[in-house]
C-alpha positions as semicolon CSV with decimal commas, in nm:
position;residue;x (nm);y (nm);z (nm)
1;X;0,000;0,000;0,000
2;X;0,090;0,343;-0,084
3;X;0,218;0,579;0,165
4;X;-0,032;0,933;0,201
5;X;0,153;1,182;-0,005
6;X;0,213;1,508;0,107
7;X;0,111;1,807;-0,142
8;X;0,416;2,058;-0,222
9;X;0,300;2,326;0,011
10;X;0,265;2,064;0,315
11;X;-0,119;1,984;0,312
12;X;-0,266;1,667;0,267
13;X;-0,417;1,599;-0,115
14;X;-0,758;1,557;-0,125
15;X;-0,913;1,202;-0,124
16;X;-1,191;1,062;-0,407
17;X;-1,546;1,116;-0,326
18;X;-1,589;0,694;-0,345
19;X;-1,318;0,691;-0,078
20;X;-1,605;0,907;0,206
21;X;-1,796;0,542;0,165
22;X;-1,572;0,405;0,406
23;X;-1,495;0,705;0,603
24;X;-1,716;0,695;1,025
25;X;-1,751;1,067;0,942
26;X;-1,996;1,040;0,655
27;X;-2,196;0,860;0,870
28;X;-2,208;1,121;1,151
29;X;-2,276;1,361;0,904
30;X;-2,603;1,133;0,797
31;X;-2,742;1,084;1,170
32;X;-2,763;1,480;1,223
33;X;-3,120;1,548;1,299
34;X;-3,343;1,777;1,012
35;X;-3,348;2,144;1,103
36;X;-3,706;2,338;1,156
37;X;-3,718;2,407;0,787
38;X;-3,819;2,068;0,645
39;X;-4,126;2,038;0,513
40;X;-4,419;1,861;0,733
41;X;-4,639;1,571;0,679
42;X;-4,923;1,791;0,518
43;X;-5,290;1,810;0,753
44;X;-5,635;1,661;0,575
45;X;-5,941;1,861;0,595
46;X;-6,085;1,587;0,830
47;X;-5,824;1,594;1,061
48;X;-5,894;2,018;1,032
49;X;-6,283;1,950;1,136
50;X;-6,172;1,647;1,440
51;X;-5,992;1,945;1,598
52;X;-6,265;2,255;1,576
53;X;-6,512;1,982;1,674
54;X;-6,312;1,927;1,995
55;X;-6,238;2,272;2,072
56;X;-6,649;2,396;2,013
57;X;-6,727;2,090;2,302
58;X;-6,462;2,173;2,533
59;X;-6,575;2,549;2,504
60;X;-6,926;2,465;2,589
61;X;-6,873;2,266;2,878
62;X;-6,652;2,515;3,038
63;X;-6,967;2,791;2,965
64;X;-7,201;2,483;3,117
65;X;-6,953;2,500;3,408
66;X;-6,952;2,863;3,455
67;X;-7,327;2,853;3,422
68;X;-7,393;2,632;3,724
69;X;-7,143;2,792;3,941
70;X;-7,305;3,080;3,856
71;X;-7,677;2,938;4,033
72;X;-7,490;2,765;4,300
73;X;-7,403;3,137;4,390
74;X;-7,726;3,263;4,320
75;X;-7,922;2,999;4,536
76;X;-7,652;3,081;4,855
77;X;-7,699;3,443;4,845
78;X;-8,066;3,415;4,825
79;X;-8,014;3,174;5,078
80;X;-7,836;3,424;5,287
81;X;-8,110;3,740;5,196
82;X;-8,380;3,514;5,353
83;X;-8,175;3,419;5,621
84;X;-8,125;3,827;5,717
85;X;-8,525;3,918;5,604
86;X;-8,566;3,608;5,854
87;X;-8,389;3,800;6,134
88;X;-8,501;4,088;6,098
89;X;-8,864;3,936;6,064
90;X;-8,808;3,795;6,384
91;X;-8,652;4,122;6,541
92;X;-8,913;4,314;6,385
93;X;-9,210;4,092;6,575
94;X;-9,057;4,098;6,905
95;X;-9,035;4,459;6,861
96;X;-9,396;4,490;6,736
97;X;-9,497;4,271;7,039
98;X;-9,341;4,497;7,283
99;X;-9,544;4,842;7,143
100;X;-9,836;4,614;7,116
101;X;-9,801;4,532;7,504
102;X;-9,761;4,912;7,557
103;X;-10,044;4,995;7,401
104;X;-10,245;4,700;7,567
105;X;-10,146;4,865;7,877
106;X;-10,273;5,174;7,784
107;X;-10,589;5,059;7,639
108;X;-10,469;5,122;7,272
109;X;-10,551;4,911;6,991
110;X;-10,262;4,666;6,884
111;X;-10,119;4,782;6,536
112;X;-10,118;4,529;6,267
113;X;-9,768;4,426;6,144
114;X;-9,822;4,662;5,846
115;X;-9,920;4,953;6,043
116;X;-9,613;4,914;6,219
117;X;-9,390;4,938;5,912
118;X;-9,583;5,241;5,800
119;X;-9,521;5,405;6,141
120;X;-9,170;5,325;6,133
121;X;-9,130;5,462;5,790
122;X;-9,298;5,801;5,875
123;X;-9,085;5,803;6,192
124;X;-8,749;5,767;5,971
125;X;-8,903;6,058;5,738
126;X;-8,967;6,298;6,019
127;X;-8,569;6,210;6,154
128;X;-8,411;6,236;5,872
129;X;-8,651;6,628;5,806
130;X;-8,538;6,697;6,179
131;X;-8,181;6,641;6,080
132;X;-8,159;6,870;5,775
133;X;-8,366;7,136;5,974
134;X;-8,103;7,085;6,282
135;X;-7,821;7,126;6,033
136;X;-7,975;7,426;5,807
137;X;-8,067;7,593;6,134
138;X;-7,771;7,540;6,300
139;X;-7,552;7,675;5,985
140;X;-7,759;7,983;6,012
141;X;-7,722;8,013;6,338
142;X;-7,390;7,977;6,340
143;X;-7,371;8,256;6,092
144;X;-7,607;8,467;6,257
145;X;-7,338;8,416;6,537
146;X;-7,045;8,494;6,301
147;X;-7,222;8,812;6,177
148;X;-7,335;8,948;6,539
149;X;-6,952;8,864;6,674
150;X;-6,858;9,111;6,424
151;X;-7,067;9,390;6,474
152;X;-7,103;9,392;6,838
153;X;-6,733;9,386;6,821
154;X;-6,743;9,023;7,019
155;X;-6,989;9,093;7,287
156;X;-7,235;8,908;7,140
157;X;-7,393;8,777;7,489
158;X;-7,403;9,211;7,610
159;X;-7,597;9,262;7,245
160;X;-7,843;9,023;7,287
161;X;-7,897;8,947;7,668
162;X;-7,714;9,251;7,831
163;X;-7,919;9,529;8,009
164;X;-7,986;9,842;7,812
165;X;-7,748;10,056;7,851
166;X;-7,818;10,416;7,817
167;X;-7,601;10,607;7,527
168;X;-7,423;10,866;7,603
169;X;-7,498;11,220;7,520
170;X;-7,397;11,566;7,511
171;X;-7,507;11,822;7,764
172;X;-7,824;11,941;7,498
173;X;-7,936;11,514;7,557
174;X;-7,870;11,458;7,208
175;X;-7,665;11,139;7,117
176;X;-7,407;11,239;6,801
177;X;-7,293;10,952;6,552
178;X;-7,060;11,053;6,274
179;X;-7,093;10,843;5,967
180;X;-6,860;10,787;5,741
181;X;-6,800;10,599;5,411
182;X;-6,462;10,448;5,171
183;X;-6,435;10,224;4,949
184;X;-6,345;9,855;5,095
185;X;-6,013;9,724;5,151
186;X;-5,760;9,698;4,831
187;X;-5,950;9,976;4,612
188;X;-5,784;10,310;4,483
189;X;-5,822;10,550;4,714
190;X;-5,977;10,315;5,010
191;X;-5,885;10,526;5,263
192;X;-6,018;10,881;5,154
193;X;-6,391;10,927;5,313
194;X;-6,641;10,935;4,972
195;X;-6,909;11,084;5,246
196;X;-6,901;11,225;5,591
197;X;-7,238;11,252;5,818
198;X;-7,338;11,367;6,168
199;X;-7,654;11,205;6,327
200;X;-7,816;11,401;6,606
201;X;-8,048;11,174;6,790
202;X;-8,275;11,260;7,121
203;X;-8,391;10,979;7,301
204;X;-8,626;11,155;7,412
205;X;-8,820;11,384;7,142
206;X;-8,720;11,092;6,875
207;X;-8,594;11,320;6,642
208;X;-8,326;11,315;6,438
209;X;-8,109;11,549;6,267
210;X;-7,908;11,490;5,971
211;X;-7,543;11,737;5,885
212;X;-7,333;11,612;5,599
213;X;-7,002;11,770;5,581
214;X;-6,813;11,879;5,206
215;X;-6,551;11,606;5,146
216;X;-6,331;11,901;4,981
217;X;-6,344;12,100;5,301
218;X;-6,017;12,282;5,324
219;X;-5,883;12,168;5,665
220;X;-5,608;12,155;5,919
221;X;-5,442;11,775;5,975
222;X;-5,120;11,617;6,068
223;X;-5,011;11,350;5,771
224;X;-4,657;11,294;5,854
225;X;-4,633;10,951;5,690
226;X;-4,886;10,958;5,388
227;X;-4,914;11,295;5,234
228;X;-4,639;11,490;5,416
229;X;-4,881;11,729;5,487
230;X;-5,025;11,949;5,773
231;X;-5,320;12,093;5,554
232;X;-5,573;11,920;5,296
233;X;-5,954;11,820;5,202
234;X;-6,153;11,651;5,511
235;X;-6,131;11,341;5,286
236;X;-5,771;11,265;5,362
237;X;-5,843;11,333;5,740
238;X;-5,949;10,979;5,843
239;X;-5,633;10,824;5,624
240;X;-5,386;11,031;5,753
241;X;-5,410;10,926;6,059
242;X;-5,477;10,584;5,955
243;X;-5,150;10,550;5,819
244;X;-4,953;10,746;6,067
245;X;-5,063;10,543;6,351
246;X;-5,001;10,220;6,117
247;X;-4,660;10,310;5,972
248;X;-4,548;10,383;6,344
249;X;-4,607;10,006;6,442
250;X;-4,976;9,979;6,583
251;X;-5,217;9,716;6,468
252;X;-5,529;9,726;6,237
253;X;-5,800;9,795;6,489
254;X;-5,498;10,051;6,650
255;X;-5,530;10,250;6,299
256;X;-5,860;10,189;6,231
257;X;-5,973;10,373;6,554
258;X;-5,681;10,634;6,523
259;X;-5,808;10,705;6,205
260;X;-6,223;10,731;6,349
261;X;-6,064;10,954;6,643
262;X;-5,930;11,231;6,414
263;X;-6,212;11,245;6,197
264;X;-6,452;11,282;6,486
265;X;-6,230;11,544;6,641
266;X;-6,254;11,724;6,322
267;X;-6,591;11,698;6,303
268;X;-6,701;11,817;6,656
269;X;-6,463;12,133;6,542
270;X;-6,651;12,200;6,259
271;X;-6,990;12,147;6,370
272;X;-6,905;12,271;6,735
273;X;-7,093;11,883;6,845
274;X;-6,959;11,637;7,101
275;X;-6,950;11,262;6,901
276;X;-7,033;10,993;7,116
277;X;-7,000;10,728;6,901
278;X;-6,857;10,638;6,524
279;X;-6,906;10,400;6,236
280;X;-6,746;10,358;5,938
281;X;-6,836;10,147;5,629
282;X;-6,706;10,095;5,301
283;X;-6,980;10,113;4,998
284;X;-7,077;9,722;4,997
285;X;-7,252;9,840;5,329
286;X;-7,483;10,082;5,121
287;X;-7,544;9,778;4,871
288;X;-7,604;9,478;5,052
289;X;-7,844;9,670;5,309
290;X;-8,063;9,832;5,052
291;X;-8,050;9,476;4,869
292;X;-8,107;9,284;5,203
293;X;-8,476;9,501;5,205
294;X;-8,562;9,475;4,878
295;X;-8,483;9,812;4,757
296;X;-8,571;10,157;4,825
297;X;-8,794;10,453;4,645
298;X;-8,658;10,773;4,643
299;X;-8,810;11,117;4,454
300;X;-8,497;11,215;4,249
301;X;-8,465;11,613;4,234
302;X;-8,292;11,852;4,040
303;X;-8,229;12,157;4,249
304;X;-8,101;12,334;4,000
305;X;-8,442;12,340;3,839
306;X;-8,331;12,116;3,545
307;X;-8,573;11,878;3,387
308;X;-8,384;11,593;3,480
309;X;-8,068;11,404;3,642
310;X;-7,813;11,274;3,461
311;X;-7,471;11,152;3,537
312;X;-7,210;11,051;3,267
313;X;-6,962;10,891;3,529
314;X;-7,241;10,719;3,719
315;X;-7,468;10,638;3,390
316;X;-7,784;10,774;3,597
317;X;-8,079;10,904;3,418
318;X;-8,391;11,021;3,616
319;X;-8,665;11,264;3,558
320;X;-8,655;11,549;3,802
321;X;-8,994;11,483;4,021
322;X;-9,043;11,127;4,042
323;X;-8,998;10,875;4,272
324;X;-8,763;10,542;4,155
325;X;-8,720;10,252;4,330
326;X;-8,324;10,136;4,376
327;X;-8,147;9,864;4,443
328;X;-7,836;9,854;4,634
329;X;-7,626;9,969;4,359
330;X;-7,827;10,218;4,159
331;X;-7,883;10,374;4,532
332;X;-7,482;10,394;4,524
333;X;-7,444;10,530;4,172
334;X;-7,692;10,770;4,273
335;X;-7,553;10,827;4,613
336;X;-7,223;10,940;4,427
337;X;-7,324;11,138;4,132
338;X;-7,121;11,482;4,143
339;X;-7,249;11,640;3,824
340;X;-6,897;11,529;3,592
341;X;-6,889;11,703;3,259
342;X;-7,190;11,651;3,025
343;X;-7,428;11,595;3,306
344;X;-7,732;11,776;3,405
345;X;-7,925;11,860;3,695
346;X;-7,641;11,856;3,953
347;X;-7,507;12,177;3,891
348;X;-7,420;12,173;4,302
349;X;-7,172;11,888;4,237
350;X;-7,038;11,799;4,606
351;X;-7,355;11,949;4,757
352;X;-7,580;11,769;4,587
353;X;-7,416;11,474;4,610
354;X;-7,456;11,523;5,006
355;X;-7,827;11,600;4,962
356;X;-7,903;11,268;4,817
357;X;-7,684;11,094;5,061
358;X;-7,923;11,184;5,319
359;X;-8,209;11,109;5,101
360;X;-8,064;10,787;5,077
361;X;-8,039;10,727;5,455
362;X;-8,368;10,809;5,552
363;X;-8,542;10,578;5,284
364;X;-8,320;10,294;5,396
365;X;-8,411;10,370;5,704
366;X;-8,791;10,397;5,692
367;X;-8,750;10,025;5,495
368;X;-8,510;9,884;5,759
369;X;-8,786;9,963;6,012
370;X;-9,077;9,820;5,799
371;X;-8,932;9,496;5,781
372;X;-8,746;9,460;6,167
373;X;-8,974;9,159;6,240
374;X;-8,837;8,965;5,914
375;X;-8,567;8,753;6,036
376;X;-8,458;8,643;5,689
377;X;-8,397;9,007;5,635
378;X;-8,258;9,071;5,959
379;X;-8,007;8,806;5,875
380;X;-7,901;8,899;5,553
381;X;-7,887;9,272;5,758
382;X;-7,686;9,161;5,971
383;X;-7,449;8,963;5,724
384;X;-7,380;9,272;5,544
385;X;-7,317;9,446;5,836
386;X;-7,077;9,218;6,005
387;X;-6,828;9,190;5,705
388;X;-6,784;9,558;5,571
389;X;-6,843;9,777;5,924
390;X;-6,671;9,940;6,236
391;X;-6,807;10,116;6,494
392;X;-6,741;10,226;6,873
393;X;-7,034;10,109;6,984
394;X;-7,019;9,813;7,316
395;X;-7,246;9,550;7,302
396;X;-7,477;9,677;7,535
397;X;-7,493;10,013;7,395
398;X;-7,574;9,845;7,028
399;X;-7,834;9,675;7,140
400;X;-7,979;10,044;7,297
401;X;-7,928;10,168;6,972
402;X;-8,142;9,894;6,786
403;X;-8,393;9,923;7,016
404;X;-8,409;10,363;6,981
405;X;-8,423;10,297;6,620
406;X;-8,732;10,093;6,579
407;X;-8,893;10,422;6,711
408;X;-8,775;10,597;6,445
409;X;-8,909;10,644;6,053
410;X;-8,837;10,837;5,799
411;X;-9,035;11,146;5,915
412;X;-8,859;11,193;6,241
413;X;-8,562;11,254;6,049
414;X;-8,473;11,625;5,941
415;X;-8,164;11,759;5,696
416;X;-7,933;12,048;5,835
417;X;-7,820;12,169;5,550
418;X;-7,548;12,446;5,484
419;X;-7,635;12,486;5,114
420;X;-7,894;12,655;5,027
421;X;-7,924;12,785;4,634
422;X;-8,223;12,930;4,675
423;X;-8,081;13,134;5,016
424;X;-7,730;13,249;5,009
425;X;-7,758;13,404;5,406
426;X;-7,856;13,024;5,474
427;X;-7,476;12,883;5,283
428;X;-7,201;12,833;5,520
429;X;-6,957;12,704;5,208
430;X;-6,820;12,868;4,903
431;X;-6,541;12,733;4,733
432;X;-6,208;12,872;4,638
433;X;-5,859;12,789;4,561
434;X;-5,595;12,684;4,846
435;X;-5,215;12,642;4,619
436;X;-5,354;12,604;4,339
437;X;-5,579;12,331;4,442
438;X;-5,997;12,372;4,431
439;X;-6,169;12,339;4,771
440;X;-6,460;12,404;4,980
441;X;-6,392;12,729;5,229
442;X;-6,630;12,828;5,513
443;X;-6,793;13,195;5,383
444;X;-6,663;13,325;5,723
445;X;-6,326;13,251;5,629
446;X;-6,076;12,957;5,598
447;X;-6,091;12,737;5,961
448;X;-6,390;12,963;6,094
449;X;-6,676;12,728;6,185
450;X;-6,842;12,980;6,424
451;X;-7,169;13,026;6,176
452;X;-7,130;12,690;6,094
453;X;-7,181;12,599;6,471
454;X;-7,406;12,850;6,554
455;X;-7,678;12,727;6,283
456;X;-7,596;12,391;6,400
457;X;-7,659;12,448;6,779
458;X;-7,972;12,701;6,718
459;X;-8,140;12,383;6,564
460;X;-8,029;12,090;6,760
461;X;-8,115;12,208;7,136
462;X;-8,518;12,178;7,015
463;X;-8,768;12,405;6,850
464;X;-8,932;12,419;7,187
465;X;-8,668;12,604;7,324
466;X;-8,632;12,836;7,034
467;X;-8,993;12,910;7,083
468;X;-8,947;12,994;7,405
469;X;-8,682;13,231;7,383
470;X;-8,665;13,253;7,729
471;X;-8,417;13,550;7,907
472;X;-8,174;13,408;8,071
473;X;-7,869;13,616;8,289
474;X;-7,581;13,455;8,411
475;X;-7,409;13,482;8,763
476;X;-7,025;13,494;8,759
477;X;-7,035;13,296;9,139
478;X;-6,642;13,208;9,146
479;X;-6,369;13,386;9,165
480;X;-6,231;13,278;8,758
481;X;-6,222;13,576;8,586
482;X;-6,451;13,620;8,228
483;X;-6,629;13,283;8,339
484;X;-6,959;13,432;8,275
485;X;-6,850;13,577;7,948
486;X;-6,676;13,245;7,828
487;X;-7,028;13,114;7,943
488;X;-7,214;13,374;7,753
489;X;-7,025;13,290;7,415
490;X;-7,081;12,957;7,428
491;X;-7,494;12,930;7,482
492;X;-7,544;13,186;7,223
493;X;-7,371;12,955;6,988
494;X;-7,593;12,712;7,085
495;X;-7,920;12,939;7,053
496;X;-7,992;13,021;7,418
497;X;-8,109;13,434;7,423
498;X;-7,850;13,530;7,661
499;X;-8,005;13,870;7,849
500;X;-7,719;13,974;8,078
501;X;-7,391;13,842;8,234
502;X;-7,286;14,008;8,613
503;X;-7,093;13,887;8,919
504;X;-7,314;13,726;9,197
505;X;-7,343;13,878;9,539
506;X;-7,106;13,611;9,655
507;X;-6,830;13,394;9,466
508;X;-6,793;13,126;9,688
509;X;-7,040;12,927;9,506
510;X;-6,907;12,505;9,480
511;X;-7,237;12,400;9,242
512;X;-7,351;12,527;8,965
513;X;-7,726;12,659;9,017
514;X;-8,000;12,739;8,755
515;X;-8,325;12,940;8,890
516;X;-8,645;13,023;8,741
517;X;-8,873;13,303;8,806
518;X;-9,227;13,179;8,796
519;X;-9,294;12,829;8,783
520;X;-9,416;12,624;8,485
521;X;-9,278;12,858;8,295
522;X;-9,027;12,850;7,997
523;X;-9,030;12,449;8,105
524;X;-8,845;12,351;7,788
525;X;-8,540;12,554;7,812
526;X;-8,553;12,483;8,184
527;X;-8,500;12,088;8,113
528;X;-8,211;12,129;7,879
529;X;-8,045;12,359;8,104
530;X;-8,093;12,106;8,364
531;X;-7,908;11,836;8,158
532;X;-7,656;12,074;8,071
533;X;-7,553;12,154;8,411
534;X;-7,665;11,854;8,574
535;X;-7,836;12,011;8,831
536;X;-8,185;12,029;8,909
537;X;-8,338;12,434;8,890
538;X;-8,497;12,567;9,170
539;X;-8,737;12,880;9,273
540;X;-8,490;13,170;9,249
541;X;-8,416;13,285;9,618
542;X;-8,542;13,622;9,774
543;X;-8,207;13,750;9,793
544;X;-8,188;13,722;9,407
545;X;-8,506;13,864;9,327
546;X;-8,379;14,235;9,234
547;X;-8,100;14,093;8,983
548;X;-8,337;13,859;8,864
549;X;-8,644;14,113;8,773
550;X;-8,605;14,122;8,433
551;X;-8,521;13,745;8,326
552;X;-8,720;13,402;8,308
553;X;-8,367;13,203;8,376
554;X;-8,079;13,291;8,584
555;X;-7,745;13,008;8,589
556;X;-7,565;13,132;8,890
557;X;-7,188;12,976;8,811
558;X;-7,022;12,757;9,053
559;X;-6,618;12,607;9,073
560;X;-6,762;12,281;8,906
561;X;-6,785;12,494;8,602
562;X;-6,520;12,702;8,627
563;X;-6,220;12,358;8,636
């Protein structure tokens, strides 16, 4: 046998294909198993249908299957339903038996099973109305709550179950509220006062007085922080101080009453009238109170004579004459037409604007007090009140002041005004310019309120005493120089016909005294002197009778009224 030959390069020659017959590879090569891609014995259409056949029964019994599980469940839960119905069957008997024994016992007819239910039913309905009335009422009482916290300033329990507490007054008995509006919290100009307002109440007489005071008033203030001014309109008054007071540390209700304190003291300078008391409110006051009454009419005038009132800024239109009925915000619009350019029948601007302020009062008033038994509107009142107000008033003192004011209406309340077109010896105002800048001026001359104060006195210490126009003479009894002059000055400013001032035989005198001549005479002046002085007047002494011959009155002046 040949040896294997090598080739010239080294590698084996290759062998003759008959030669692989004999080769154990081959073989190996044969036994490898056929890969994925060989062709498979081919499916009949029999064999197709044997399979869908068996896959259609297998699919129905496992929907059989489902099926019955399905009523197995439905028989145990109705199972378990009758078992509960059974219970409560049962429960429901024994408690039937027991009302039936009840009733047995008092000589009641038993109720049928069905009666029962029904009872039970309506007793469920009448809970379940209970509990929504419980929680309605409750929310509004709550509220109510809420809203009374606020305006009583937190003494709710004073407001509604205090005593009465008398308000103070001044020394003519007349209570004096100054009113004043802004716009609320956040708005331009939210601290100047769109409308300042005495009220002049007696207890007593009922009647009210009415003074509103020019926003543009040229007067003296202290602005250090805001304006940087010690002059400027009444307007800025109430913010000046505001801000100084709240720029210097204090808190809200700090500034807020700073600011009321100023504007009062301003105001009592002006009108020559002690303030007892002072709210403010911003305009949603004026709206939600007229809404909260269902509107008020007012007779819309044009004192100028025009035909009508019209206001471009405002948008109101009225015919001069007639009466309109206002909701809360055409009773603002109206409240703060000034006659801008293109208007008519406001020729007074400011003035007028002042005039139908008060008109605006007194018909919210006279609705206010035709509706004070309404709770709903007492509520809604109240809500308005509570979120846009501030006042001085204590909680016993408000609830003296609701009480005075269901007395009132609209007729007990009279307008002071100090512009009159149709009487220029009855204005007190002209305007003017102050640096350039147009204001309102008193006509007696820039800061001179004394005709201003004697108009307002001559009409607030009652017609009854200006009727009476009794003589009075006053007694210098001290040893204070001018006393009875300083005395003199100041009741003629308030209307009082002052006769004659001397010294008294004596002036020793501790208590002030007030005579009369004859008795039951001159009675009215004689009881507001009385509350003055607090004193009570007596028969005038024989030793007075000569200085006393020619008078009705004679105030002898003691050391109380000379500290």
């Amino acid at each position: 046998m040949k040896k294997n030959q090598q080739s010239i390069d080294g590698f084996t020659p290759r062998r003759r294909v008959d030669s692989l017959s004999r080769d154990n590879s081959y073989e190996k090569i044969a036994k490898k198993p056929v890969s994925n891609t060989q062709v498979q014995p081919r499916i009949t259409e029999n064999e197709h249908s044997k399979k869908a056949k068996n896959r259609e029964e297998n699919l129905n019994e496992d929907i059989e299957s489902a099926l019955q599980n399905l009523e197995i469940e439905e028989v145990q839960e109705n199972e378990r339903k009758e078992r509960i119905a059974s219970k409560k069957q049962r429960k429901l008997l024994r408690k039937l038996e027991k009302k039936n024994l009840k009733r047995e016992k008092k000589g009641k007819e038993a109720l049928s099973l069905e009666q029962f239910k029904r009872r039970r039913i309506s007793g469920r309905i009448f809970a379940i109305i209970l509990s929504i009335l419980i929680i309605v009422g409750g929310y509004f009482v709550y509220k109510a709550y809420k809203d009374l916290y606020k305006i009583t300033n937190g003494n709710v329990i004073g407001a509604v179950f205090g005593e009465k507490k008398k308000l103070k007054a001044d020394s003519n008995g007349r209570t004096n509220i100054l009113l004043f509006g802004t716009s609320p919290k956040g708005w331009d100009g939210e601290n100047l006062t769109d409308s300042v307002m005495v009220v002049s109440v007696n207890q007593e007489t009922k009647k009210i007085y009415t003074i509103s005071l020019p926003r543009d008033l040229w007067v003296k203030h202290t602005c250090r922080s805001w304006l940087g001014t010690t002059a400027g309109k009444l307007n800025e008054t109430y913010g000046c101080s505001y801000y100084d007071a709240k720029n210097s540390g204090s808190s809200e209700e700090e500034s807020e009453k700073a600011g009321q304190d100023s504007l009062a003291k301003k105001a009592k300078e002006i009108l020559g009238l002690d303030i007892q008391y002072v709210v403010h409110g911003n305009w949603k006051v004026l709206i939600d109170a007229i809404n909260s009454v269902g509107g008020i009419d007012v007779k819309v005038e044009a004192y100028d004579g025009s035909n009508r009132v019209y206001d471009v800024a405002t948008k109101i239109n009225y015919k001069s004459g007639e009466t309109y009925h206002m909701d809360g915000e055409t009773a603002l619009a109206f409240s703060r037409a000034r006659g801008s350019a293109g208007g008519v029948g406001l020729s007074g601007s400011n003035f007028d604007r002042e005039r139908n302020q008060q008109k605006i009062l007194k018909a919210a008033f006279s609705k206010i007090n035709e509706q004070k038994t309404n709770p709903i509107t007492l509520l809604s009142l109240a809500s308005s009140l509570g979120e846009n107000i501030h006042h001085s008033f204590s909680g016993d003192e408000l609830k003296t002041a609701a009480e005075i004011a269901q007395d009132f209406n609209g007729g007990s309340i009279t307008s002071l005004p100090l512009v009159n077109e149709n009487d220029q010896s009855a204005n007190y105002f002209t305007t003017g310019l102050i640096n350039s800048v147009s204001a309102v001026l008193p006509k007696a001359g820039t800061y001179n309120y004394s005709q201003i104060q004697a108009y307002i006195s001559k009409n607030t210490i009652g017609s009854e005493v200006i009727k009476e126009n009794a003589k009075i003479k006053i007694l210098n009894g001290t040893n204070y120089s001018g006393l009875a002059a300083q005395e003199q000055k100041k009741l003629e400013k308030e209307g009082f016909n002052i006769q004659d001032i001397d010294s008294a035989p004596k002036r020793d005198y501790a208590k002030t005294k007030i005579y009369y001549v004859k008795e039951d005479s001159k009675t009215a002046t004689i009881k507001n002197l009385e509350s003055k002085y607090s004193t009570k007047a007596e028969k005038l002494p024989s030793e007075l009778s000569k200085i006393g011959e020619d008078s009705d009155i004679i105030i002898l002046l003691g050391e109380d009224n000379g500290n």
